[in-house]
mmCIF file of C-alpha atoms and ligand atoms in Angstrom:
data_model
loop_
_atom_site.group_PDB
_atom_site.id
_atom_site.type_symbol
_atom_site.label_atom_id
_atom_site.label_comp_id
_atom_site.label_asym_id
_atom_site.label_seq_id
_atom_site.Cartn_x
_atom_site.Cartn_y
_atom_site.Cartn_z
ATOM 1 C CA UNK I 1 85.328 125.558 123.102
ATOM 2 C CA UNK I 2 88.833 124.563 124.178
ATOM 3 C CA UNK I 3 88.222 126.093 127.624
ATOM 4 C CA UNK I 4 84.945 124.180 127.901
ATOM 5 C CA UNK I 5 86.898 121.025 127.189
ATOM 6 C CA UNK I 6 89.530 121.719 129.742
ATOM 7 C CA UNK I 7 86.805 122.598 132.298
ATOM 8 C CA UNK I 8 85.109 119.233 131.647
ATOM 9 C CA UNK I 9 88.389 117.448 132.137
ATOM 10 C CA UNK I 10 89.075 119.439 135.336
ATOM 11 C CA UNK I 11 85.638 118.524 136.638
ATOM 12 C CA UNK I 12 86.165 114.924 135.705
ATOM 13 C CA UNK I 13 89.623 114.731 137.177
ATOM 14 C CA UNK I 14 88.256 116.151 140.386
ATOM 15 C CA UNK I 15 85.420 113.637 140.596
ATOM 16 C CA UNK I 16 87.923 110.883 139.662
ATOM 17 C CA UNK I 17 90.067 111.806 142.664
ATOM 18 C CA UNK I 18 87.060 111.966 144.946
ATOM 19 C CA UNK I 19 85.449 108.820 143.753
ATOM 20 C CA UNK I 20 87.855 105.990 143.231
ATOM 21 C CA UNK I 21 85.132 103.416 142.656
ATOM 22 C CA UNK I 22 83.747 105.529 139.843
ATOM 23 C CA UNK I 23 87.219 105.972 138.461
ATOM 24 C CA UNK I 24 87.864 102.254 138.339
ATOM 25 C CA UNK I 25 84.574 101.878 136.522
ATOM 26 C CA UNK I 26 85.521 104.575 134.030
ATOM 27 C CA UNK I 27 88.855 102.852 133.314
ATOM 28 C CA UNK I 28 86.863 99.696 132.538
ATOM 29 C CA UNK I 29 88.626 97.784 135.294
ATOM 30 C CA UNK I 30 85.466 96.600 136.892
ATOM 31 C CA UNK I 31 84.920 94.230 133.934
ATOM 32 C CA UNK I 32 87.998 92.094 134.546
ATOM 33 C CA UNK I 33 87.079 88.535 133.851
ATOM 34 C CA UNK I 34 85.603 88.822 130.371
ATOM 35 C CA UNK I 35 83.187 87.203 128.045
ATOM 36 C CA UNK I 36 81.563 88.446 124.802
ATOM 37 C CA UNK I 37 79.124 90.795 126.691
ATOM 38 C CA UNK I 38 81.775 92.166 129.017
ATOM 39 C CA UNK I 39 84.230 92.585 126.110
ATOM 40 C CA UNK I 40 81.642 94.727 124.388
ATOM 41 C CA UNK I 41 81.171 96.726 127.530
ATOM 42 C CA UNK I 42 84.942 97.582 127.407
ATOM 43 C CA UNK I 43 84.265 99.194 123.957
ATOM 44 C CA UNK I 44 81.755 101.653 125.426
ATOM 45 C CA UNK I 45 83.160 105.094 126.002
ATOM 46 C CA UNK I 46 82.727 105.958 129.661
ATOM 47 C CA UNK I 47 82.830 109.015 131.862
ATOM 48 C CA UNK I 48 84.336 112.152 130.369
ATOM 49 C CA UNK I 49 84.633 110.617 126.889
ATOM 50 C CA UNK I 50 80.873 110.293 126.714
ATOM 51 C CA UNK I 51 80.481 113.851 128.033
ATOM 52 C CA UNK I 52 82.855 115.286 125.463
ATOM 53 C CA UNK I 53 81.600 113.341 122.472
ATOM 54 C CA UNK I 54 77.874 113.479 123.297
ATOM 55 C CA UNK I 55 75.324 111.039 122.078
ATOM 56 C CA UNK I 56 76.115 110.981 118.342
ATOM 57 C CA UNK I 57 79.492 109.334 118.800
ATOM 58 C CA UNK I 58 81.525 109.070 115.575
ATOM 59 C CA UNK I 59 82.203 105.448 114.542
ATOM 60 C CA UNK I 60 85.859 104.921 113.730
ATOM 61 C CA UNK I 61 86.322 102.116 111.208
ATOM 62 C CA UNK I 62 89.354 103.560 109.516
ATOM 63 C CA UNK I 63 92.534 102.433 111.335
ATOM 64 C CA UNK I 64 92.196 98.674 112.177
ATOM 65 C CA UNK I 65 92.207 99.294 115.978
ATOM 66 C CA UNK I 66 90.852 96.871 118.521
ATOM 67 C CA UNK I 67 87.564 98.453 119.559
ATOM 68 C CA UNK I 68 87.568 96.594 122.891
ATOM 69 C CA UNK I 69 91.088 97.475 124.049
ATOM 70 C CA UNK I 70 93.108 98.184 126.068
ATOM 71 C CA UNK I 71 92.637 94.997 128.085
ATOM 72 C CA UNK I 72 91.488 95.433 131.727
ATOM 73 C CA UNK I 73 94.921 94.422 132.981
ATOM 74 C CA UNK I 74 96.592 96.945 130.717
ATOM 75 C CA UNK I 75 94.265 99.695 131.908
ATOM 76 C CA UNK I 76 95.041 98.890 135.496
ATOM 77 C CA UNK I 77 98.864 98.822 134.789
ATOM 78 C CA UNK I 78 98.718 102.213 133.059
ATOM 79 C CA UNK I 79 96.729 103.774 135.857
ATOM 80 C CA UNK I 80 99.294 102.527 138.397
ATOM 81 C CA UNK I 81 102.139 104.057 136.378
ATOM 82 C CA UNK I 82 100.695 107.473 135.903
ATOM 83 C CA UNK I 83 101.987 108.703 139.239
ATOM 84 C CA UNK I 84 105.617 107.716 138.597
ATOM 85 C CA UNK I 85 105.739 109.278 135.061
ATOM 86 C CA UNK I 86 107.895 112.074 136.365
ATOM 87 C CA UNK I 87 110.794 109.640 136.588
ATOM 88 C CA UNK I 88 112.913 107.865 133.937
ATOM 89 C CA UNK I 89 112.584 104.177 134.534
ATOM 90 C CA UNK I 90 115.734 102.817 133.102
ATOM 91 C CA UNK I 91 114.745 99.214 133.631
ATOM 92 C CA UNK I 92 111.215 98.937 132.376
ATOM 93 C CA UNK I 93 112.208 98.525 128.768
ATOM 94 C CA UNK I 94 114.611 95.744 129.806
ATOM 95 C CA UNK I 95 111.751 94.042 131.704
ATOM 96 C CA UNK I 96 109.512 94.340 128.671
ATOM 97 C CA UNK I 97 112.233 92.916 126.423
ATOM 98 C CA UNK I 98 112.703 90.000 128.845
ATOM 99 C CA UNK I 99 108.948 89.384 128.716
ATOM 100 C CA UNK I 100 108.963 89.557 124.910
ATOM 101 C CA UNK I 101 111.949 87.199 124.671
ATOM 102 C CA UNK I 102 110.081 84.592 126.620
ATOM 103 C CA UNK I 103 106.905 85.006 124.619
ATOM 104 C CA UNK I 104 108.717 84.785 121.292
ATOM 105 C CA UNK I 105 111.253 82.215 122.404
ATOM 106 C CA UNK I 106 114.273 84.354 121.397
ATOM 107 C CA UNK I 107 117.115 86.068 123.164
ATOM 108 C CA UNK I 108 117.004 89.578 124.605
ATOM 109 C CA UNK I 109 119.563 90.798 122.117
ATOM 110 C CA UNK I 110 117.200 89.823 119.259
ATOM 111 C CA UNK I 111 114.667 92.491 120.350
ATOM 112 C CA UNK I 112 114.340 96.306 120.070
ATOM 113 C CA UNK I 113 111.238 98.109 121.325
ATOM 114 C CA UNK I 114 110.077 101.501 120.123
ATOM 115 C CA UNK I 115 107.094 103.893 120.050
ATOM 116 C CA UNK I 116 104.981 101.847 117.669
ATOM 117 C CA UNK I 117 106.090 99.727 114.766
ATOM 118 C CA UNK I 118 106.069 102.986 112.716
ATOM 119 C CA UNK I 119 109.268 103.968 114.647
ATOM 120 C CA UNK I 120 110.641 100.429 114.218
ATOM 121 C CA UNK I 121 110.074 100.574 110.442
ATOM 122 C CA UNK I 122 111.655 104.031 110.236
ATOM 123 C CA UNK I 123 114.685 102.770 111.990
ATOM 124 C CA UNK I 124 115.077 99.667 109.891
ATOM 125 C CA UNK I 125 114.730 101.745 106.771
ATOM 126 C CA UNK I 126 117.257 104.247 107.863
ATOM 127 C CA UNK I 127 119.587 101.255 108.176
ATOM 128 C CA UNK I 128 118.522 99.597 104.837
ATOM 129 C CA UNK I 129 118.352 102.756 102.816
ATOM 130 C CA UNK I 130 121.745 104.269 103.769
ATOM 131 C CA UNK I 131 122.941 103.553 100.340
ATOM 132 C CA UNK I 132 121.219 104.458 97.026
ATOM 133 C CA UNK I 133 119.427 101.788 95.077
ATOM 134 C CA UNK I 134 115.816 100.490 94.966
ATOM 135 C CA UNK I 135 113.280 98.691 97.201
ATOM 136 C CA UNK I 136 110.494 96.357 96.366
ATOM 137 C CA UNK I 137 106.950 96.258 97.765
ATOM 138 C CA UNK I 138 103.475 95.077 96.699
ATOM 139 C CA UNK I 139 100.559 97.339 95.650
ATOM 140 C CA UNK I 140 98.385 97.851 97.516
ATOM 141 C CA UNK I 141 100.035 97.339 100.806
ATOM 142 C CA UNK I 142 100.881 99.184 104.017
ATOM 143 C CA UNK I 143 103.234 101.809 102.669
ATOM 144 C CA UNK I 144 103.252 105.092 104.691
ATOM 145 C CA UNK I 145 106.840 104.319 105.555
ATOM 146 C CA UNK I 146 107.896 104.286 101.889
ATOM 147 C CA UNK I 147 107.606 108.001 101.022
ATOM 148 C CA UNK I 148 110.475 109.013 103.257
ATOM 149 C CA UNK I 149 112.570 106.255 101.612
ATOM 150 C CA UNK I 150 111.805 107.711 98.191
ATOM 151 C CA UNK I 151 112.752 111.152 99.525
ATOM 152 C CA UNK I 152 116.078 109.624 100.572
ATOM 153 C CA UNK I 153 116.587 108.931 96.897
ATOM 154 C CA UNK I 154 115.718 105.184 96.516
ATOM 155 C CA UNK I 155 113.587 104.024 93.657
ATOM 156 C CA UNK I 156 110.237 102.358 94.617
ATOM 157 C CA UNK I 157 109.568 99.146 92.657
ATOM 158 C CA UNK I 158 105.877 98.246 92.948
ATOM 159 C CA UNK I 159 104.636 94.746 92.243
ATOM 160 C CA UNK I 160 100.789 94.365 91.821
ATOM 161 C CA UNK I 161 98.972 91.796 93.863
ATOM 162 C CA UNK I 162 97.500 88.649 92.210
ATOM 163 C CA UNK I 163 93.922 88.618 91.071
ATOM 164 C CA UNK I 164 92.777 87.149 94.392
ATOM 165 C CA UNK I 165 94.566 90.116 96.167
ATOM 166 C CA UNK I 166 97.432 88.101 97.519
ATOM 167 C CA UNK I 167 101.074 89.066 97.490
ATOM 168 C CA UNK I 168 102.664 87.908 94.242
ATOM 169 C CA UNK I 169 105.899 86.488 95.867
ATOM 170 C CA UNK I 170 107.413 85.072 92.640
ATOM 171 C CA UNK I 171 106.954 88.425 90.921
ATOM 172 C CA UNK I 172 108.442 90.304 93.917
ATOM 173 C CA UNK I 173 111.461 87.882 93.821
ATOM 174 C CA UNK I 174 111.905 88.644 90.179
ATOM 175 C CA UNK I 175 111.811 92.442 90.864
ATOM 176 C CA UNK I 176 114.806 92.151 93.169
ATOM 177 C CA UNK I 177 118.131 93.016 91.529
ATOM 178 C CA UNK I 178 121.683 93.880 92.517
ATOM 179 C CA UNK I 179 120.578 97.390 93.524
ATOM 180 C CA UNK I 180 117.802 96.310 95.819
ATOM 181 C CA UNK I 181 118.326 97.393 99.365
ATOM 182 C CA UNK I 182 115.297 95.694 100.861
ATOM 183 C CA UNK I 183 111.941 94.049 100.148
ATOM 184 C CA UNK I 184 108.877 94.621 102.331
ATOM 185 C CA UNK I 185 106.262 91.905 102.940
ATOM 186 C CA UNK I 186 103.118 92.689 104.921
ATOM 187 C CA UNK I 187 101.674 89.412 106.179
ATOM 188 C CA UNK I 188 98.712 89.506 106.492
ATOM 189 C CA UNK I 189 98.486 92.240 104.056
ATOM 190 C CA UNK I 190 96.948 95.633 104.827
ATOM 191 C CA UNK I 191 94.514 96.634 103.137
ATOM 192 C CA UNK I 192 93.461 93.336 101.602
ATOM 193 C CA UNK I 193 93.518 91.066 104.717
ATOM 194 C CA UNK I 194 95.111 88.246 102.710
ATOM 195 C CA UNK I 195 97.763 86.013 104.126
ATOM 196 C CA UNK I 196 100.751 84.415 102.339
ATOM 197 C CA UNK I 197 100.977 80.641 102.254
ATOM 198 C CA UNK I 198 103.539 79.735 104.921
ATOM 199 C CA UNK I 199 105.664 77.443 102.820
ATOM 200 C CA UNK I 200 105.595 79.794 99.837
ATOM 201 C CA UNK I 201 106.576 82.680 102.163
ATOM 202 C CA UNK I 202 109.493 80.637 103.599
ATOM 203 C CA UNK I 203 110.703 79.782 100.155
ATOM 204 C CA UNK I 204 110.538 83.461 99.169
ATOM 205 C CA UNK I 205 112.413 84.535 102.329
ATOM 206 C CA UNK I 206 115.208 81.959 101.795
ATOM 207 C CA UNK I 207 115.673 83.139 98.216
ATOM 208 C CA UNK I 208 115.225 86.879 98.638
ATOM 209 C CA UNK I 209 117.337 87.060 101.775
ATOM 210 C CA UNK I 210 120.315 85.731 99.759
ATOM 211 C CA UNK I 211 120.182 89.017 97.810
ATOM 212 C CA UNK I 212 118.665 91.655 100.067
ATOM 213 C CA UNK I 213 117.153 92.487 103.472
ATOM 214 C CA UNK I 214 113.665 91.074 103.921
ATOM 215 C CA UNK I 215 111.290 92.954 106.174
ATOM 216 C CA UNK I 216 108.206 90.980 107.254
ATOM 217 C CA UNK I 217 105.511 93.135 108.903
ATOM 218 C CA UNK I 218 103.370 90.978 111.204
ATOM 219 C CA UNK I 219 101.033 93.705 112.605
ATOM 220 C CA UNK I 220 98.006 91.444 112.060
ATOM 221 C CA UNK I 221 99.472 87.967 112.545
ATOM 222 C CA UNK I 222 97.615 87.466 115.805
ATOM 223 C CA UNK I 223 94.378 87.415 113.864
ATOM 224 C CA UNK I 224 95.518 84.385 111.912
ATOM 225 C CA UNK I 225 96.382 80.853 112.897
ATOM 226 C CA UNK I 226 99.713 81.167 110.949
ATOM 227 C CA UNK I 227 102.902 80.924 112.972
ATOM 228 C CA UNK I 228 105.211 83.999 113.013
ATOM 229 C CA UNK I 229 108.600 84.115 111.240
ATOM 230 C CA UNK I 230 110.460 85.133 114.465
ATOM 231 C CA UNK I 231 112.311 81.867 114.816
ATOM 232 C CA UNK I 232 113.589 82.126 111.229
ATOM 233 C CA UNK I 233 114.546 85.813 111.793
ATOM 234 C CA UNK I 234 116.941 85.127 114.653
ATOM 235 C CA UNK I 235 118.832 82.638 112.392
ATOM 236 C CA UNK I 236 118.883 84.782 109.247
ATOM 237 C CA UNK I 237 120.900 87.982 109.208
ATOM 238 C CA UNK I 238 118.793 89.340 106.279
ATOM 239 C CA UNK I 239 115.362 88.835 107.784
ATOM 240 C CA UNK I 240 113.720 91.321 110.239
ATOM 241 C CA UNK I 241 110.203 90.754 111.710
ATOM 242 C CA UNK I 242 108.196 93.772 112.787
ATOM 243 C CA UNK I 243 105.426 93.557 115.439
ATOM 244 C CA UNK I 244 103.047 95.926 117.161
ATOM 245 C CA UNK I 245 100.829 96.233 120.221
ATOM 246 C CA UNK I 246 98.467 98.509 118.229
ATOM 247 C CA UNK I 247 96.232 95.806 116.918
ATOM 248 C CA UNK I 248 94.912 92.746 118.806
ATOM 249 C CA UNK I 249 96.531 94.116 122.064
ATOM 250 C CA UNK I 250 94.447 97.267 121.797
ATOM 251 C CA UNK I 251 97.264 99.704 122.498
ATOM 252 C CA UNK I 252 97.388 101.866 119.288
ATOM 253 C CA UNK I 253 97.346 105.112 121.157
ATOM 254 C CA UNK I 254 99.925 103.951 123.686
ATOM 255 C CA UNK I 255 102.434 103.686 120.747
ATOM 256 C CA UNK I 256 104.404 100.546 121.233
ATOM 257 C CA UNK I 257 105.971 98.116 118.797
ATOM 258 C CA UNK I 258 109.040 95.995 118.397
ATOM 259 C CA UNK I 259 111.289 94.116 116.021
ATOM 260 C CA UNK I 260 113.019 90.771 116.174
ATOM 261 C CA UNK I 261 116.204 90.093 114.218
ATOM 262 C CA UNK I 262 119.535 88.273 114.300
ATOM 263 C CA UNK I 263 121.677 89.782 117.049
ATOM 264 C CA UNK I 264 124.360 91.029 114.533
ATOM 265 C CA UNK I 265 121.749 92.699 112.435
ATOM 266 C CA UNK I 266 120.077 94.146 115.538
ATOM 267 C CA UNK I 267 123.383 95.555 116.687
ATOM 268 C CA UNK I 268 123.778 97.420 113.329
ATOM 269 C CA UNK I 269 120.270 98.694 113.363
ATOM 270 C CA UNK I 270 120.311 99.685 117.064
ATOM 271 C CA UNK I 271 123.640 101.581 116.462
ATOM 272 C CA UNK I 272 121.643 104.256 114.561
ATOM 273 C CA UNK I 273 119.711 105.262 117.725
ATOM 274 C CA UNK I 274 121.090 107.439 120.507
ATOM 275 C CA UNK I 275 118.978 105.741 123.182
ATOM 276 C CA UNK I 276 117.956 102.168 122.391
ATOM 277 C CA UNK I 277 114.470 101.254 123.650
ATOM 278 C CA UNK I 278 114.264 104.761 125.096
ATOM 279 C CA UNK I 279 111.188 106.077 123.224
ATOM 280 C CA UNK I 280 108.734 103.704 124.964
ATOM 281 C CA UNK I 281 106.846 105.584 127.682
ATOM 282 C CA UNK I 282 106.829 103.991 131.070
ATOM 283 C CA UNK I 283 102.994 103.869 131.052
ATOM 284 C CA UNK I 284 102.983 102.113 127.665
ATOM 285 C CA UNK I 285 105.665 99.585 128.604
ATOM 286 C CA UNK I 286 103.663 98.698 131.734
ATOM 287 C CA UNK I 287 100.472 98.259 129.562
ATOM 288 C CA UNK I 288 102.314 96.132 127.050
ATOM 289 C CA UNK I 289 103.633 93.755 129.708
ATOM 290 C CA UNK I 290 100.187 93.535 131.314
ATOM 291 C CA UNK I 291 98.497 92.906 127.994
ATOM 292 C CA UNK I 292 100.847 90.050 127.203
ATOM 293 C CA UNK I 293 99.682 88.361 130.379
ATOM 294 C CA UNK I 294 96.003 88.940 129.490
ATOM 295 C CA UNK I 295 95.644 85.952 127.181
ATOM 296 C CA UNK I 296 91.912 85.826 127.862
ATOM 297 C CA UNK I 297 91.408 89.284 126.574
ATOM 298 C CA UNK I 298 93.380 88.429 123.349
ATOM 299 C CA UNK I 299 91.467 85.230 122.759
ATOM 300 C CA UNK I 300 88.089 86.949 123.490
ATOM 301 C CA UNK I 301 89.050 89.697 121.004
ATOM 302 C CA UNK I 302 90.071 87.133 118.369
ATOM 303 C CA UNK I 303 86.802 85.176 118.604
ATOM 304 C CA UNK I 304 84.570 88.248 118.778
ATOM 305 C CA UNK I 305 86.392 89.723 115.715
ATOM 306 C CA UNK I 306 85.729 86.504 113.798
ATOM 307 C CA UNK I 307 82.058 86.617 114.707
ATOM 308 C CA UNK I 308 81.560 90.216 113.780
ATOM 309 C CA UNK I 309 83.644 89.853 110.575
ATOM 310 C CA UNK I 310 81.388 87.000 109.493
ATOM 311 C CA UNK I 311 78.297 89.036 110.194
ATOM 312 C CA UNK I 312 79.686 91.866 108.181
ATOM 313 C CA UNK I 313 80.731 89.712 105.226
ATOM 314 C CA UNK I 314 77.291 88.106 105.140
ATOM 315 C CA UNK I 315 75.636 91.470 105.066
ATOM 316 C CA UNK I 316 77.934 92.807 102.398
ATOM 317 C CA UNK I 317 77.174 89.717 100.262
ATOM 318 C CA UNK I 318 73.406 90.435 100.639
ATOM 319 C CA UNK I 319 74.163 93.935 99.288
ATOM 320 C CA UNK I 320 75.900 92.357 96.300
ATOM 321 C CA UNK I 321 79.281 93.707 97.512
ATOM 322 C CA UNK I 322 82.244 91.461 96.617
ATOM 323 C CA UNK I 323 84.472 90.885 99.630
ATOM 324 C CA UNK I 324 87.913 89.235 99.894
ATOM 325 C CA UNK I 325 88.216 86.566 102.685
ATOM 326 C CA UNK I 326 90.168 88.225 105.400
ATOM 327 C CA UNK I 327 92.633 86.894 107.996
ATOM 328 C CA UNK I 328 92.511 90.226 109.852
ATOM 329 C CA UNK I 329 90.341 92.758 111.701
ATOM 330 C CA UNK I 330 89.359 94.519 108.374
ATOM 331 C CA UNK I 331 87.644 93.726 105.146
ATOM 332 C CA UNK I 332 88.533 94.726 101.577
ATOM 333 C CA UNK I 333 85.660 94.954 99.111
ATOM 334 C CA UNK I 334 84.758 96.262 95.703
ATOM 335 C CA UNK I 335 82.284 99.047 95.259
ATOM 336 C CA UNK I 336 82.009 98.311 91.562
ATOM 337 C CA UNK I 337 78.401 97.171 91.752
ATOM 338 C CA UNK I 338 77.345 99.499 94.545
ATOM 339 C CA UNK I 339 74.730 101.944 93.380
ATOM 340 C CA UNK I 340 75.010 104.763 96.014
ATOM 341 C CA UNK I 341 77.674 107.285 97.068
ATOM 342 C CA UNK I 342 79.418 105.013 99.657
ATOM 343 C CA UNK I 343 81.603 107.680 101.222
ATOM 344 C CA UNK I 344 78.741 110.225 101.487
ATOM 345 C CA UNK I 345 76.727 107.549 103.233
ATOM 346 C CA UNK I 346 79.586 107.054 105.748
ATOM 347 C CA UNK I 347 80.020 110.761 106.270
ATOM 348 C CA UNK I 348 76.252 111.338 106.800
ATOM 349 C CA UNK I 349 76.300 108.698 109.436
ATOM 350 C CA UNK I 350 79.464 109.917 111.203
ATOM 351 C CA UNK I 351 81.364 106.766 110.181
ATOM 352 C CA UNK I 352 85.026 107.075 109.210
ATOM 353 C CA UNK I 353 86.194 104.624 106.605
ATOM 354 C CA UNK I 354 89.173 104.805 104.281
ATOM 355 C CA UNK I 355 89.413 105.611 100.513
ATOM 356 C CA UNK I 356 89.653 103.862 97.183
ATOM 357 C CA UNK I 357 92.871 101.834 97.047
ATOM 358 C CA UNK I 358 92.519 100.479 93.568
ATOM 359 C CA UNK I 359 90.501 102.388 90.907
ATOM 360 C CA UNK I 360 89.940 99.259 88.875
ATOM 361 C CA UNK I 361 87.146 97.618 90.824
ATOM 362 C CA UNK I 362 86.869 100.550 93.270
ATOM 363 C CA UNK I 363 88.293 98.609 96.162
ATOM 364 C CA UNK I 364 88.016 99.972 99.671
ATOM 365 C CA UNK I 365 88.593 98.795 103.275
ATOM 366 C CA UNK I 366 86.588 98.839 106.485
ATOM 367 C CA UNK I 367 87.804 97.939 109.989
ATOM 368 C CA UNK I 368 85.690 95.471 111.951
ATOM 369 C CA UNK I 369 84.332 97.357 114.975
ATOM 370 C CA UNK I 370 81.895 96.049 117.525
ATOM 371 C CA UNK I 371 78.750 94.255 116.428
ATOM 372 C CA UNK I 372 76.699 97.419 117.193
ATOM 373 C CA UNK I 373 79.024 99.529 115.080
ATOM 374 C CA UNK I 374 78.930 97.114 112.181
ATOM 375 C CA UNK I 375 75.124 97.046 112.265
ATOM 376 C CA UNK I 376 75.200 100.875 112.102
ATOM 377 C CA UNK I 377 77.700 100.667 109.186
ATOM 378 C CA UNK I 378 75.487 98.223 107.271
ATOM 379 C CA UNK I 379 72.370 100.258 107.958
ATOM 380 C CA UNK I 380 74.222 103.325 106.694
ATOM 381 C CA UNK I 381 75.159 101.835 103.290
ATOM 382 C CA UNK I 382 71.995 99.769 102.776
HETATM 383 C C1 PLP S 1 100.745 96.610 108.454
HETATM 384 C C2 PLP S 1 101.038 97.742 109.466
HETATM 385 N N1 PLP S 1 102.227 97.905 109.913
HETATM 386 C C3 PLP S 1 102.451 98.888 110.776
HETATM 387 C C4 PLP S 1 101.493 99.690 111.251
HETATM 388 C C5 PLP S 1 101.850 100.852 112.231
HETATM 389 O O1 PLP S 1 101.409 100.463 113.470
HETATM 390 P P1 PLP S 1 101.968 101.185 114.801
HETATM 391 O O2 PLP S 1 102.909 102.239 114.449
HETATM 392 O O3 PLP S 1 100.724 101.672 115.497
HETATM 393 O O4 PLP S 1 102.590 100.067 115.595
HETATM 394 C C6 PLP S 1 100.151 99.550 110.798
HETATM 395 C C7 PLP S 1 99.099 100.429 111.293
HETATM 396 O O5 PLP S 1 97.963 100.423 110.875
HETATM 397 C C8 PLP S 1 99.941 98.528 109.843
HETATM 398 O O6 PLP S 1 98.689 98.340 109.376
#
């Protein structure tokens, strides 16, 4: 099986070398200059992917990826970098940081880039959790990072969301005490898709940061119309903002994320790494820079996601499934009134979803894929 796969890849690589036009098509570069139809074409697996996966492609609606990405410009930038991946490129991270500094209107020493925001979070937590104590987070929220922190000996203080599935910022503030080493805010929140009110969040950050480090994870902020907290973070030594290229920029597999913080705070956090900004692959850094310049792709993705999300919400409503309004590329809904075995339906139709986050109400999450994928999802659960 493994040999068959390698053989397919070898054949494909050979034909890629001998047919550049075909190769360009397979990379999806021929669709530069987008629109909803062409954006959807970018989501289609081409060439050897189709050969490997066959006709019954699994539908991945589990990890909140951008189904249309990487952008055509990012694909081109990655392809161009493959041939120089044998070399360290000491400057490329610097160039990426310069680009990010301009985009976020901050200084270069306010930024650190890493292999995904997962690495960024790990690094911040190594810094924040170096002394024993506790940390505060909501439930449910994005929390894979929290298990290692508990293993490091810190107590996890969990604050339930409000009834409308929003972060309960006053309760989180109350949970902070003299032993709290940091508080984590995911805005918008994964898995619920809810966003904090900007003024309320600012008030929270002002108060909480007097007592502890505040980490604001903005993985999905580009799916909202809400401004980022980056300008506040460079003024406030106790506020760190975490960002990723994995979501609207469509580079989840390229593994690239970054943080923005006050230069003093950044200095302390960066001192825990042996090679700052060194874990970002040359190919990924090139992709990130190209995708920042592809504003058309980002805006097309945003609008297409809104359209397909609305379709999915309408369909779920018709199925009597209660859904939380979402400011992201995923939906959180209750299976309380759903009569069938939801997860079996997904499995039978080769669709990957998630799991039950909250037993009370049986709440689960689904990523917004392409319109075709969401039609298949609705057909599967109908
Ligand atoms: C809120 C949030 N933060 C961080 C991440 C990690 O993203 P990555 O490591 O791909 O940048 C995710 C991934 O789903 C997420 O949902």
